[in-house]
Amino acid sequence: VEARGENDPDILSIIGASTSLMVSDIPWEGPLGAVRVGRVKGQFVANPTHSQMLESDLDLVYVGNQADMVMYEGSAKEIVEADFNAALQFAHESIQPLIQMQKGLAARAGKKKREITLNVVPDEILKEAKALAGDRIVSALLTPGKLARETAVAAVTDEIGKKLVEKFGGEKVTEFVLKDAFYYIQKESVRALIMKQGKRLDARGLDDVRPILSEVGILPRAHGSALFSRGETQAVTLATLGTGEDAQEFDSYTGGETEKKFILHYNFPNFSVGETGRISGPGRREIGHGALAARSLEPMIPLDTYPYSIRVTSEIMESNGSTSMATVCGGSLALMDAGIPMIRPVGGISIGLCTEYDDQHKISQYKL
């Protein structure tokens, strides 16, 4: 199939990795199934060929287990919410034969799973830590401002940690035990704030967006530029135009695209989170977030008729979450500032999901 140049190997690699884990002695909660979904002339297609994708208005990669969705990513040419939900349902049904196949193979050829011993916090230490923390950890978590909140949480953690060492001794209260205990307490507190009080860190409501500030034309020498701030997250985005010869060319061994007229680069320097470190080539974060933002903006640029190559760069100045979505918003502004005839502006936002399950492992309550 791959030799024909009509399919990417990415879906097979997910299924292959899942199958390898299933037949190994490694304990895990698989199997997983994966599928790429396209939509050609209004009909969903599982694992479409490159030729079919040229006519598709959807490129969705979906990964799930037998009951639930695990991951999805992709892009679309402005499909409506109901159609996207239908695409997810189609994808979930499409992966079920793959899951059954892996279960059958594991039953015939799988190794016995190895026994593992989990390192867990002793019950008496966790109980004492929770008693000492009380509501103080919640108050610290509700502190406005990232640095102030981290300082408040650290102060409570240090104080209680010393008391735990005094009571149980350093041999029992190791660095691992302390770290794990306070992670559990914070997780439990954050979940309770979300599910019971409708609050999250810094006391915002679930649908409260941090204050937004945006400007364009901040760098007059660039073709287009913008600054986008949301709370303590800030991106400076630049749009540059080039000729058709400036398009990025690359080898495509599986028969897909061979050049890019629209390129987006995302840079996340250490200082954006108050750290120092060596600046080297792009890492997985830069590559992944850059691809995510590029997929978000590209459908709204008329590349078939627009004669120029376009490069957008996003420089993250400050980060407290959702810098990829700040890149989408800032990138849209910079493109419009450059005079590029976008079909429509694009906005991006990150959504979290907090759930509770019943005895049958079905979601009984959730908050977005």
Short mmCIF file of C-alpha atoms in Angstrom, two decimals:
data_model
loop_
_atom_site.label_atom_id
_atom_site.label_comp_id
_atom_site.label_asym_id
_atom_site.label_seq_id
_atom_site.Cartn_x
_atom_site.Cartn_y
_atom_site.Cartn_z
CA VAL A 1 0.00 0.00 0.00
CA GLU A 2 2.74 2.46 0.97
CA ALA A 3 4.79 1.72 -2.16
CA ARG A 4 1.97 3.03 -4.32
CA GLY A 5 2.46 6.47 -2.80
CA GLU A 6 -1.20 6.88 -1.88
CA ASN A 7 -1.13 6.55 1.93
CA ASP A 8 0.84 7.96 4.85
CA PRO A 9 2.37 5.46 7.32
CA ASP A 10 1.34 7.47 10.40
CA ILE A 11 -1.90 5.56 11.08
CA LEU A 12 -0.15 2.20 10.66
CA SER A 13 2.57 3.28 13.08
CA ILE A 14 -0.01 3.93 15.83
CA ILE A 15 -1.73 0.59 15.26
CA GLY A 16 1.64 -1.18 15.09
CA ALA A 17 2.83 0.34 18.35
CA SER A 18 -0.43 -0.62 20.07
CA THR A 19 -0.22 -4.18 18.74
CA SER A 20 3.39 -4.52 19.88
CA LEU A 21 2.40 -3.51 23.40
CA MET A 22 -0.55 -5.90 23.36
CA VAL A 23 1.58 -8.98 22.60
CA SER A 24 4.41 -7.91 24.93
CA ASP A 25 4.70 -8.50 28.67
CA ILE A 26 4.33 -4.77 29.35
CA PRO A 27 1.19 -3.88 31.37
CA TRP A 28 -0.90 -1.17 29.76
CA GLU A 29 -4.52 -0.18 29.22
CA GLY A 30 -4.76 -0.83 25.47
CA PRO A 31 -5.46 -1.67 22.78
CA LEU A 32 -5.84 1.50 20.73
CA GLY A 33 -7.26 1.90 17.26
CA ALA A 34 -6.41 4.72 14.86
CA VAL A 35 -7.92 6.04 11.64
CA ARG A 36 -7.69 9.05 9.36
CA VAL A 37 -11.09 10.38 8.31
CA GLY A 38 -11.72 12.47 5.23
CA ARG A 39 -14.96 13.77 3.76
CA VAL A 40 -15.35 13.62 -0.01
CA LYS A 41 -18.54 14.99 -1.60
CA GLY A 42 -20.28 14.87 1.77
CA GLN A 43 -19.34 11.25 2.54
CA PHE A 44 -16.93 10.22 5.28
CA VAL A 45 -14.00 8.07 4.13
CA ALA A 46 -11.81 5.96 6.43
CA ASN A 47 -8.09 6.16 5.61
CA PRO A 48 -8.50 8.08 2.34
CA THR A 49 -5.77 8.04 -0.28
CA HIS A 50 -3.79 11.16 -1.19
CA SER A 51 -5.91 11.48 -4.34
CA GLN A 52 -9.10 11.44 -2.28
CA MET A 53 -7.65 13.94 0.21
CA LEU A 54 -7.27 16.49 -2.61
CA GLU A 55 -11.08 16.61 -2.72
CA SER A 56 -11.64 16.29 1.05
CA ASP A 57 -12.76 19.15 3.29
CA LEU A 58 -11.68 17.26 6.44
CA ASP A 59 -8.40 15.74 7.64
CA LEU A 60 -9.06 14.11 11.02
CA VAL A 61 -6.73 11.69 12.81
CA TYR A 62 -8.64 9.83 15.53
CA VAL A 63 -7.32 7.45 18.20
CA GLY A 64 -9.51 5.65 20.71
CA ASN A 65 -10.03 2.50 22.72
CA GLN A 66 -13.11 0.30 22.72
CA ALA A 67 -15.23 2.74 24.76
CA ASP A 68 -13.65 6.20 24.64
CA MET A 69 -11.83 8.74 22.54
CA VAL A 70 -8.16 9.12 23.47
CA MET A 71 -6.79 11.70 20.99
CA TYR A 72 -7.71 13.55 17.85
CA GLU A 73 -6.05 16.20 15.71
CA GLY A 74 -6.46 17.60 12.26
CA SER A 75 -8.00 20.42 10.27
CA ALA A 76 -11.07 21.18 8.21
CA LYS A 77 -12.34 23.62 5.64
CA GLU A 78 -14.99 25.15 7.89
CA ILE A 79 -17.21 22.16 8.68
CA VAL A 80 -20.06 22.72 11.14
CA GLU A 81 -20.16 21.28 14.65
CA ALA A 82 -22.80 18.64 13.90
CA ASP A 83 -20.72 17.29 10.99
CA PHE A 84 -17.60 17.21 13.15
CA ASN A 85 -19.43 15.23 15.85
CA ALA A 86 -20.61 12.82 13.15
CA ALA A 87 -17.01 12.46 11.95
CA LEU A 88 -15.89 11.52 15.48
CA GLN A 89 -18.65 8.91 15.70
CA PHE A 90 -17.71 7.52 12.29
CA ALA A 91 -14.06 7.34 13.35
CA HIS A 92 -14.88 5.58 16.62
CA GLU A 93 -16.91 2.93 14.81
CA SER A 94 -14.16 2.51 12.20
CA ILE A 95 -11.49 1.59 14.77
CA GLN A 96 -13.49 -1.19 16.47
CA PRO A 97 -12.37 -3.98 14.08
CA LEU A 98 -8.75 -2.95 14.69
CA ILE A 99 -9.25 -3.24 18.44
CA GLN A 100 -10.87 -6.67 18.15
CA MET A 101 -8.06 -7.82 15.85
CA GLN A 102 -5.43 -6.84 18.41
CA LYS A 103 -7.30 -8.57 21.23
CA GLY A 104 -7.49 -11.74 19.15
CA LEU A 105 -3.78 -11.63 18.33
CA ALA A 106 -2.87 -11.05 21.99
CA ALA A 107 -5.01 -14.03 23.02
CA ARG A 108 -3.16 -16.26 20.55
CA ALA A 109 0.39 -14.92 20.71
CA GLY A 110 0.63 -12.50 23.63
CA LYS A 111 3.06 -12.94 26.50
CA LYS A 112 1.92 -13.04 30.09
CA LYS A 113 1.96 -9.51 31.52
CA ARG A 114 4.70 -8.90 34.04
CA GLU A 115 3.90 -8.12 37.65
CA ILE A 116 4.78 -4.60 38.74
CA THR A 117 4.94 -3.02 42.17
CA LEU A 118 3.67 0.53 42.27
CA ASN A 119 5.37 3.09 44.47
CA VAL A 120 2.49 4.67 46.37
CA VAL A 121 2.31 7.11 49.26
CA PRO A 122 1.57 5.27 52.55
CA ASP A 123 -2.03 5.87 53.66
CA GLU A 124 -1.08 7.30 57.06
CA ILE A 125 1.28 9.87 55.51
CA LEU A 126 -1.27 10.93 52.87
CA LYS A 127 -4.01 11.20 55.51
CA GLU A 128 -1.79 13.35 57.76
CA ALA A 129 -0.73 15.55 54.83
CA LYS A 130 -4.38 16.17 53.89
CA ALA A 131 -5.25 16.97 57.49
CA LEU A 132 -2.37 19.44 57.78
CA ALA A 133 -3.15 21.05 54.41
CA GLY A 134 -6.84 21.54 55.14
CA ASP A 135 -8.24 24.46 53.16
CA ARG A 136 -4.86 26.21 53.01
CA ILE A 137 -3.87 24.47 49.81
CA VAL A 138 -7.16 25.59 48.21
CA SER A 139 -6.52 29.19 49.23
CA ALA A 140 -3.04 28.97 47.74
CA LEU A 141 -4.37 27.52 44.48
CA LEU A 142 -6.89 30.35 44.17
CA THR A 143 -4.14 33.00 44.39
CA PRO A 144 -4.27 35.25 41.30
CA GLY A 145 -1.10 35.35 39.19
CA LYS A 146 1.05 32.39 38.19
CA LEU A 147 4.19 33.32 40.16
CA ALA A 148 2.24 34.37 43.25
CA ARG A 149 0.25 31.13 43.14
CA GLU A 150 3.36 28.96 42.75
CA THR A 151 4.99 30.79 45.67
CA ALA A 152 1.92 30.32 47.87
CA VAL A 153 1.64 26.60 47.05
CA ALA A 154 5.38 26.09 47.64
CA ALA A 155 5.17 27.77 51.06
CA VAL A 156 2.35 25.46 52.20
CA THR A 157 4.14 22.42 50.75
CA ASP A 158 7.45 23.23 52.49
CA GLU A 159 5.81 23.86 55.86
CA ILE A 160 3.74 20.67 55.83
CA GLY A 161 6.66 18.66 54.44
CA LYS A 162 8.81 19.56 57.45
CA LYS A 163 6.02 18.53 59.83
CA LEU A 164 5.62 15.18 58.06
CA VAL A 165 9.36 14.50 58.32
CA GLU A 166 9.27 15.34 62.05
CA LYS A 167 6.40 12.93 62.65
CA PHE A 168 7.28 9.98 60.38
CA GLY A 169 11.03 10.39 59.86
CA GLY A 170 13.10 11.07 56.77
CA GLU A 171 13.32 7.40 55.79
CA LYS A 172 9.55 7.18 55.28
CA VAL A 173 8.94 10.73 54.03
CA THR A 174 11.26 10.69 51.04
CA GLU A 175 11.37 13.32 48.32
CA PHE A 176 9.26 11.02 46.13
CA VAL A 177 6.64 10.55 48.86
CA LEU A 178 6.37 14.31 49.45
CA LYS A 179 6.13 15.14 45.76
CA ASP A 180 3.52 12.44 45.11
CA ALA A 181 1.46 13.29 48.19
CA PHE A 182 1.19 16.97 47.33
CA TYR A 183 0.51 16.24 43.69
CA TYR A 184 -2.43 14.07 44.80
CA ILE A 185 -3.70 16.73 47.23
CA GLN A 186 -3.48 19.49 44.61
CA LYS A 187 -5.16 17.32 41.99
CA GLU A 188 -7.99 16.45 44.38
CA SER A 189 -8.41 20.13 45.35
CA VAL A 190 -8.44 21.39 41.75
CA ARG A 191 -10.99 18.75 40.73
CA ALA A 192 -13.22 19.67 43.68
CA LEU A 193 -13.02 23.36 42.77
CA ILE A 194 -14.06 22.61 39.19
CA MET A 195 -16.77 20.02 39.84
CA LYS A 196 -18.35 21.50 42.98
CA GLN A 197 -17.68 25.24 42.91
CA GLY A 198 -17.31 25.97 39.20
CA LYS A 199 -13.91 27.56 39.80
CA ARG A 200 -10.42 26.90 38.51
CA LEU A 201 -6.94 28.13 39.38
CA ASP A 202 -6.89 31.88 40.23
CA ALA A 203 -10.65 31.66 41.05
CA ARG A 204 -11.85 32.24 37.49
CA GLY A 205 -15.14 30.73 36.39
CA LEU A 206 -15.12 27.87 33.91
CA ASP A 207 -16.05 30.13 30.98
CA ASP A 208 -14.07 33.24 32.01
CA VAL A 209 -11.39 34.19 29.48
CA ARG A 210 -8.42 36.15 30.79
CA PRO A 211 -8.13 39.81 29.68
CA ILE A 212 -7.20 40.08 26.01
CA LEU A 213 -5.01 42.80 24.47
CA SER A 214 -3.99 42.86 20.82
CA GLU A 215 -2.13 45.28 18.56
CA VAL A 216 -1.01 45.17 14.93
CA GLY A 217 1.73 46.95 13.00
CA ILE A 218 4.15 46.91 15.94
CA LEU A 219 7.20 46.26 13.71
CA PRO A 220 7.05 48.55 10.68
CA ARG A 221 9.82 46.77 8.74
CA ALA A 222 7.89 43.48 8.67
CA HIS A 223 5.17 42.90 6.08
CA GLY A 224 2.77 42.13 8.91
CA SER A 225 3.12 42.01 12.69
CA ALA A 226 0.94 41.65 15.76
CA LEU A 227 1.07 41.30 19.51
CA PHE A 228 -1.53 39.09 21.18
CA SER A 229 -1.82 38.87 24.98
CA ARG A 230 -4.25 36.78 27.03
CA GLY A 231 -3.60 37.09 30.73
CA GLU A 232 0.01 36.04 31.32
CA THR A 233 0.41 34.55 27.85
CA GLN A 234 1.83 36.73 25.09
CA ALA A 235 2.90 36.10 21.49
CA VAL A 236 4.56 38.43 18.98
CA THR A 237 3.73 37.20 15.48
CA LEU A 238 5.31 38.22 12.17
CA ALA A 239 4.12 37.61 8.61
CA THR A 240 6.58 37.74 5.71
CA LEU A 241 5.83 37.40 1.98
CA GLY A 242 8.08 35.81 -0.63
CA THR A 243 7.89 34.77 -4.26
CA GLY A 244 6.75 31.38 -5.46
CA GLU A 245 10.40 30.28 -5.50
CA ASP A 246 10.51 30.77 -1.73
CA ALA A 247 8.07 27.92 -1.13
CA GLN A 248 9.53 25.14 1.00
CA GLU A 249 10.29 22.06 -1.08
CA PHE A 250 10.68 18.61 0.46
CA ASP A 251 10.72 14.95 -0.50
CA SER A 252 7.47 13.08 -0.02
CA TYR A 253 8.18 9.37 -0.13
CA THR A 254 4.52 8.47 0.33
CA GLY A 255 3.18 10.64 -2.48
CA GLY A 256 1.72 13.60 -0.59
CA GLU A 257 2.61 17.27 -0.88
CA THR A 258 6.04 18.20 -2.19
CA GLU A 259 6.04 21.91 -1.30
CA LYS A 260 4.60 24.37 1.18
CA LYS A 261 3.58 27.90 0.24
CA PHE A 262 2.43 28.61 3.81
CA ILE A 263 4.93 27.98 6.62
CA LEU A 264 4.43 28.72 10.31
CA HIS A 265 7.24 28.56 12.86
CA TYR A 266 6.61 28.69 16.60
CA ASN A 267 9.40 29.55 19.03
CA PHE A 268 9.18 28.98 22.78
CA PRO A 269 12.28 30.52 24.43
CA ASN A 270 13.17 29.59 28.00
CA PHE A 271 12.66 33.13 29.30
CA SER A 272 8.93 32.93 28.53
CA VAL A 273 8.53 30.77 31.65
CA GLY A 274 11.27 32.42 33.71
CA GLU A 275 13.95 29.83 32.97
CA THR A 276 17.41 29.76 31.45
CA GLY A 277 18.80 27.16 29.13
CA ARG A 278 20.59 26.44 25.90
CA ILE A 279 18.83 27.51 22.71
CA SER A 280 19.17 24.74 20.13
CA GLY A 281 17.11 23.50 17.19
CA PRO A 282 13.34 23.11 17.32
CA GLY A 283 12.10 20.46 19.74
CA ARG A 284 8.90 18.44 19.71
CA ARG A 285 7.00 21.33 21.30
CA GLU A 286 8.05 23.81 18.63
CA ILE A 287 7.34 21.38 15.81
CA GLY A 288 3.99 20.22 17.21
CA HIS A 289 2.62 23.63 18.15
CA GLY A 290 3.85 25.10 14.88
CA ALA A 291 2.04 22.39 12.90
CA LEU A 292 -1.10 22.84 15.00
CA ALA A 293 -1.24 26.60 14.38
CA ALA A 294 -0.42 26.16 10.69
CA ARG A 295 -3.33 23.74 10.24
CA SER A 296 -5.61 26.27 11.96
CA LEU A 297 -4.73 29.18 9.69
CA GLU A 298 -4.00 27.59 6.31
CA PRO A 299 -7.64 26.76 5.34
CA MET A 300 -8.49 30.47 5.50
CA ILE A 301 -5.70 31.54 3.10
CA PRO A 302 -6.59 31.31 -0.63
CA LEU A 303 -3.30 29.64 -1.57
CA ASP A 304 -4.68 28.38 -4.91
CA THR A 305 -4.99 31.95 -6.20
CA TYR A 306 -2.64 33.93 -3.95
CA PRO A 307 0.68 34.27 -5.81
CA TYR A 308 3.05 34.67 -2.85
CA SER A 309 4.68 32.31 -0.38
CA ILE A 310 3.95 33.19 3.25
CA ARG A 311 5.95 32.61 6.40
CA VAL A 312 4.53 33.35 9.85
CA THR A 313 6.72 33.21 12.95
CA SER A 314 5.39 33.30 16.49
CA GLU A 315 7.72 34.37 19.28
CA ILE A 316 6.33 33.51 22.72
CA MET A 317 7.23 36.31 25.12
CA GLU A 318 5.40 34.97 28.17
CA SER A 319 3.59 31.71 28.83
CA ASN A 320 0.85 30.67 31.21
CA GLY A 321 -0.95 28.20 28.97
CA SER A 322 -2.38 27.98 25.46
CA THR A 323 0.52 29.60 23.61
CA SER A 324 -0.42 27.58 20.51
CA MET A 325 -3.84 29.22 20.52
CA ALA A 326 -2.25 32.63 21.11
CA THR A 327 -0.20 31.85 18.00
CA VAL A 328 -3.39 31.18 16.03
CA CYS A 329 -4.95 34.47 17.14
CA GLY A 330 -1.75 36.50 16.70
CA GLY A 331 -0.99 34.77 13.40
CA SER A 332 -4.42 35.69 12.05
CA LEU A 333 -3.83 39.32 13.03
CA ALA A 334 -0.36 39.42 11.45
CA LEU A 335 -1.66 37.91 8.20
CA MET A 336 -4.38 40.53 7.95
CA ASP A 337 -1.90 43.27 8.85
CA ALA A 338 0.24 42.12 5.91
CA GLY A 339 -2.71 42.63 3.58
CA ILE A 340 -3.14 38.94 2.83
CA PRO A 341 -6.76 38.38 1.68
CA MET A 342 -7.85 35.87 4.31
CA ILE A 343 -11.28 34.37 3.75
CA ARG A 344 -12.15 35.00 7.41
CA PRO A 345 -10.15 35.68 10.59
CA VAL A 346 -9.42 32.71 12.87
CA GLY A 347 -9.55 32.43 16.65
CA GLY A 348 -8.23 29.59 18.80
CA ILE A 349 -8.94 28.45 22.35
CA SER A 350 -8.00 25.46 24.50
CA ILE A 351 -10.72 23.53 26.33
CA GLY A 352 -10.29 21.26 29.35
CA LEU A 353 -12.58 18.41 30.44
CA CYS A 354 -13.08 17.25 34.03
CA THR A 355 -15.15 14.10 34.56
CA GLU A 356 -16.55 11.79 37.22
CA TYR A 357 -17.47 8.16 36.57
CA ASP A 358 -20.13 5.81 37.98
CA ASP A 359 -19.72 2.15 38.96
CA GLN A 360 -20.03 1.02 35.31
CA HIS A 361 -17.19 3.39 34.32
CA LYS A 362 -19.62 5.65 32.47
CA ILE A 363 -19.30 9.42 32.75
CA SER A 364 -21.82 10.52 35.38
CA GLN A 365 -20.87 14.20 35.48
CA TYR A 366 -18.56 16.46 33.53
CA LYS A 367 -17.48 20.08 33.32
CA LEU A 368 -15.96 21.86 30.34
#
